[in-house]
Amino acid sequence: MSKVYPLKGNQARAVAPHRTVWLSASAGTGKTQVLSARVLRLLLQDGVEPENILCLTFTKAGAAEMATRVNDVLARWVRLDDLALFQELEAIGADARPETLARARSRFAAVLDCPGGGLRIETIHAFSQWLLSAFPVESGLLPGTRAMEDRDRELLVREVLAQMLVEAEEAGDEGLLDALAHLALRMDQGSVIGFLLRCAKAIDLWQEPGAWRPPLRPRINQMLGLAADEDGSGVAALCADDAFDVASVRCCMAANAAWGTPTGATAANIMGDWLAADPQARLAGIDDFAKLFLTTKGEAKSARNLDKHEPAYADYQARVIAGITALRDRLALVNLAALLDPALTVGRRFALAWEAAKAREGFIDFDDQIRTAAALLTERTTADWIRYKLDRRFDHVLVDEAQDTNEAQWRIVLDGLVQDFFSGQGQSQRDPRTLFVVGDYKQAIFRFQGTSPENFAKARERVRRELAGLAEAMDEPERALLSLGLGQSYRTAMPILAFVDRAIAAIGPDRFGLPEAPEPHVGDVRPGLVRLWRPVGEGDGDEEELPEAGEEGGENWLSRPDRDLADRLARQVRQWLDTGFPLHKGTPRNARAGDVMILVRKRKDLAGLIVARLHARGVPVAGVDRLRLGAPLAVKDLMAALRFCAQPLDDLNLANLLVSPLIAWSQEDLLERGYRKDGVRLWTHLAHSRDPATVQTVEQLLDLLRRADFEPPAQLLHWLLVGPWRARFKLVARLGREANDPIDELLNAAMAYATGQVPSLVGFVQWFDSGDGELKREAGQAADLVRVMTVHGSKGLQAPIVILADAADDPDAALARGSELVEHGPGQRPRSVPLPALRKEEKAPPIRAAEEQAAREERAEHWRLLYVALTRAEEALFIAGAWPPSRKELPADSWYAQLAPLFGEDEAWEPDAIWDGARSIGIPGPPVVEAPRTVENLGLPLLPPWLTTPIGPEPRPPRPLAPSALGEDEAPDPPTRPGPGALLAARRGTLIHKLIERLPAVAPGERAEAALAWLARQGAEFDADAHADMLRAALAVLDHPDWQAVFGPGSLAEVPLAAVVEGRVVSGTIDRLLIAPDRVLIVDFKTARRPPASLADVPAAYLRQMAAYAAALATIHPDRVVEAALLYTHAPQLIAIPAEVLARHHPMAAT
């Protein structure tokens, strides 16, 4: 249960319920405690009810943690005595008058009774969903609108693109088709789709006021700073004598001519020819002309030899280069405009079609939710009315992790929710309405989601400005914004925080995007350790493979240093668990697996390899924090089984299935048993094999194929996991406990597919392959397991021991994101214009400037990400990395390269058996010897004898009896003659069995056609004559005059049965059943490959089984005669069982 800790300093000032506060909270300073205390203080105020408070958080986990804390405290206040309650109220700065104590005890019930069943503490996406559902008509949403999943997006993209192409071809829109073809030639399929989706995301370009409409070229020109009608024809004018500095060209030409060398003469001639040409010819020859002044790298050529003949040559050369650069830049802008025109035309068409398709299908994605909610509160004609409705509801808004709030989300908060807080009755009343914002500029790390620390600063300045004006107008200084900071960390030991301060100072606050150096951190005075491990692979020329790399080389896509790094990390954690690593926060103890957090910069294969290495060494590990559903091996193995059902002749998939844990062949087994002639399918080859192990595997696969004929995907997966295949047990045994989550998510995906589509095996495989659903673990809930995650995923979490696993990685190696320009229209918000991938020579000055700015912002976030990573550690921080391949030194801007000097570059490496050397700052705490747990004798009396005396037996219940299990081991299949046709003969019997099961549901006149069509699909290994023979055999049974009724109308198939026969429960399933007015007919199918010649040869076990069925039916229908028969489907052959035989094998006859 959550505790109430005494608030100190700025913590206590921040929770004052009547002030609007902007709180800058460094990592680990207790901001969640302050937020919770702020909510508690508000709830204690007269006139404030739970429904008047809105708390917006960044993550669901953060919302759940905060709600749990508040509810736990409120629940405890109900039970506390006056003194204890007084102390808790005093701890959060509340007065302790009797009426306050009484109100405190009533708040828990008030929270439970408020609309929605509790405090509104939620993510801003959840709030947007609530807002849209509360005002669906005003939002323009259709009934049944649902959130779009990844696979929905992938399928819809294909549909929209296909429809665009069809419409363009039907309309003869050659321009659109050519533009699409141009994009396809420039980029691969994924890049084209990515560009189109970015165009769809920028929907405000195409639909909002001031939207771009065809023709787009004038708007593109305007954005690039060109004239609206600029088409490139005017570029040549820049080469004319009155536009270009031809005087400087003539001076350079004269100097080259005076040089007196062949090089100078050639250059002078080229300059002369260029000057003699008209502007259009000059433009055409500008590249050859530029080579006289610029190197291939674009730098000015040396003028050392020409200075002797013209001292001012360097100045003339610089002027000519300036003219060339201006000309090239203008030409690049014109060419860029010509390139963007068709690309953005396609993007606009796709974006509008995308919006229409989403509306038609009832989809809304996360960006739509935020954008629509912001428009609903600020732009729609009903915005004032909606804000009025919300104005009557929310009086106090709290925003957590504000540095990760993007511009559209700030519009919801500042323009939609709290705009009226700062004016009119919102501030004129005695208890003003308040805004509480908490964030940390240093932890802004979600730029890829559209967030920016600049948005954080702008929002703060806007609130400060509006409240400053209000405070001055009302002459009440307390109405102004209260800006506070929290610097005392309650999480991290002081040696680690001192290291963090040194790192910020060494790297430079400006590189973090900070306007000035932050206040020094203050932490707990307790042991702390920062250790730098020697980079793996530094000068290592050893080519020997790691023993754990696997005999199959399955990890060879990772570099050798990365594989070595993963192995060393696993050895290190294993050593800590075996020998003990002391921890001294709270009660001294040794580290457990759950105390270790391993962080990586980016989500990549290294994280999965670390998990595998830890698992191989027996370290409990939770797996990576987030992965694509199609990536885990457990999912790939299960999907291989489903793909085999859909297409048994896929050789590669079948081979994958055979060597998976589900069947567990080795690679040698596959090579030995699967080797065959060219042109022979693997499945066909295996089906004809006489090897006992192969025959057993084929039977197992045939059972799967039979099941797939009638089971939908979700049920088939469930059968695979818990049925005879025991897939879950095998996968977990091979892959570890972390395989359970992907397995469960695959089951969830199959069930989700069934809810929106008619479930079919082929359809599910196609649907699954259309996209990668993301599997996200709530890593904060890991139970004593090592956590491996990205730094982004670790936000809000901490651990006693933190390892930065890939600190030596090059930040420049990250994949570049799509470029964009920003349009600044008069009276409009800046809007991003997505750009397709551009070559280096196509990047005009505005593009280069935008990319340079993006690179600066990306690098600043790179360093802020380091700050977040460092401050996850409580007591020990370890820095590791793998030496990048083919590099003589570490990347200059890698974390490792920047942090290593802080340990002393001249310091010797400490001996370390695992890492070949280490350097340390601080020291770990003294070793901890944990006493073994013992059970104390509490002096309780011994248990009374009656507690340990066994209870006597209860009355005997009816004994269960399964007819199908009656002596089944006594009825073996007669041996078959070995030979290549054995399996085909068995397959023939199985097909006839299926026909007899299926055809009764088909009208007699249509059975032949339906049967032959089915056999053509399912029995492709047989020819048409064999199909006809199988059909004749099946119809001979169905048309048998004595038993025709049991296969006719009114008969039942696969009938479950249960009855009590003379004290025993008889239960089972009857293959065919007919209940007539005077008799009951039952038929049970048998698949023996050599059926008995007569009743006398039928195994006794089968007779006992049929007798049990007959006895049960006689109990259920005492007024009817029960007749039974066995149908051997292989022949087929129908054998009736007389009543006297049934009586002789009655279930009670053997007891």
PDB file of C-alpha atoms in Angstrom, residues 10-11 29 58 109 279 306 327 346-347 375 445 451 456 458 571 585 617 622 642 645 664 685 753 797 808 1093 1117 1120:
ATOM      1  CA  ASN A  10       9.603  22.952  -3.168  1.00  0.00           C
ATOM      2  CA  GLN A  11       7.635  19.721  -2.955  1.00  0.00           C
ATOM      3  CA  THR A  29      12.973  13.635  -7.374  1.00  0.00           C
ATOM      4  CA  PHE A  58       2.184  10.215 -20.755  1.00  0.00           C
ATOM      5  CA  ALA A 109     -16.436   7.060  -1.080  1.00  0.00           C
ATOM      6  CA  PRO A 279      22.770  32.804 -71.370  1.00  0.00           C
ATOM      7  CA  LEU A 306      47.813  32.515 -60.133  1.00  0.00           C
ATOM      8  CA  LEU A 327      22.968  29.838 -59.978  1.00  0.00           C
ATOM      9  CA  VAL A 346       0.146  11.727 -55.584  1.00  0.00           C
ATOM     10  CA  GLY A 347       0.506  12.309 -51.843  1.00  0.00           C
ATOM     11  CA  ALA A 375     -10.102  20.623 -33.594  1.00  0.00           C
ATOM     12  CA  ILE A 445      13.311  12.084 -25.744  1.00  0.00           C
ATOM     13  CA  THR A 451       7.293  16.188 -29.285  1.00  0.00           C
ATOM     14  CA  PHE A 456       7.454  22.714 -23.497  1.00  0.00           C
ATOM     15  CA  LYS A 458       6.623  27.878 -25.385  1.00  0.00           C
ATOM     16  CA  ARG A 571      28.371 -14.140 -17.733  1.00  0.00           C
ATOM     17  CA  LYS A 585      19.215   0.989  -0.324  1.00  0.00           C
ATOM     18  CA  ARG A 617      23.095 -19.285 -18.631  1.00  0.00           C
ATOM     19  CA  ALA A 622      11.769 -11.087 -18.955  1.00  0.00           C
ATOM     20  CA  LEU A 642      -0.423 -23.213 -39.848  1.00  0.00           C
ATOM     21  CA  CYS A 645      -1.881 -26.774 -43.194  1.00  0.00           C
ATOM     22  CA  ALA A 664      12.319 -31.582 -33.028  1.00  0.00           C
ATOM     23  CA  HIS A 685       8.982 -37.637 -50.384  1.00  0.00           C
ATOM     24  CA  TYR A 753      -9.031 -11.890 -36.720  1.00  0.00           C
ATOM     25  CA  LEU A 797      11.387   2.999 -14.356  1.00  0.00           C
ATOM     26  CA  ALA A 808      29.897   2.547 -28.085  1.00  0.00           C
ATOM     27  CA  ALA A1093     -13.577 -60.460 -42.835  1.00  0.00           C
ATOM     28  CA  HIS A1117     -34.565 -44.507 -24.777  1.00  0.00           C
ATOM     29  CA  ARG A1120     -36.798 -48.283 -28.439  1.00  0.00           C
TER      30      ARG A1120
END
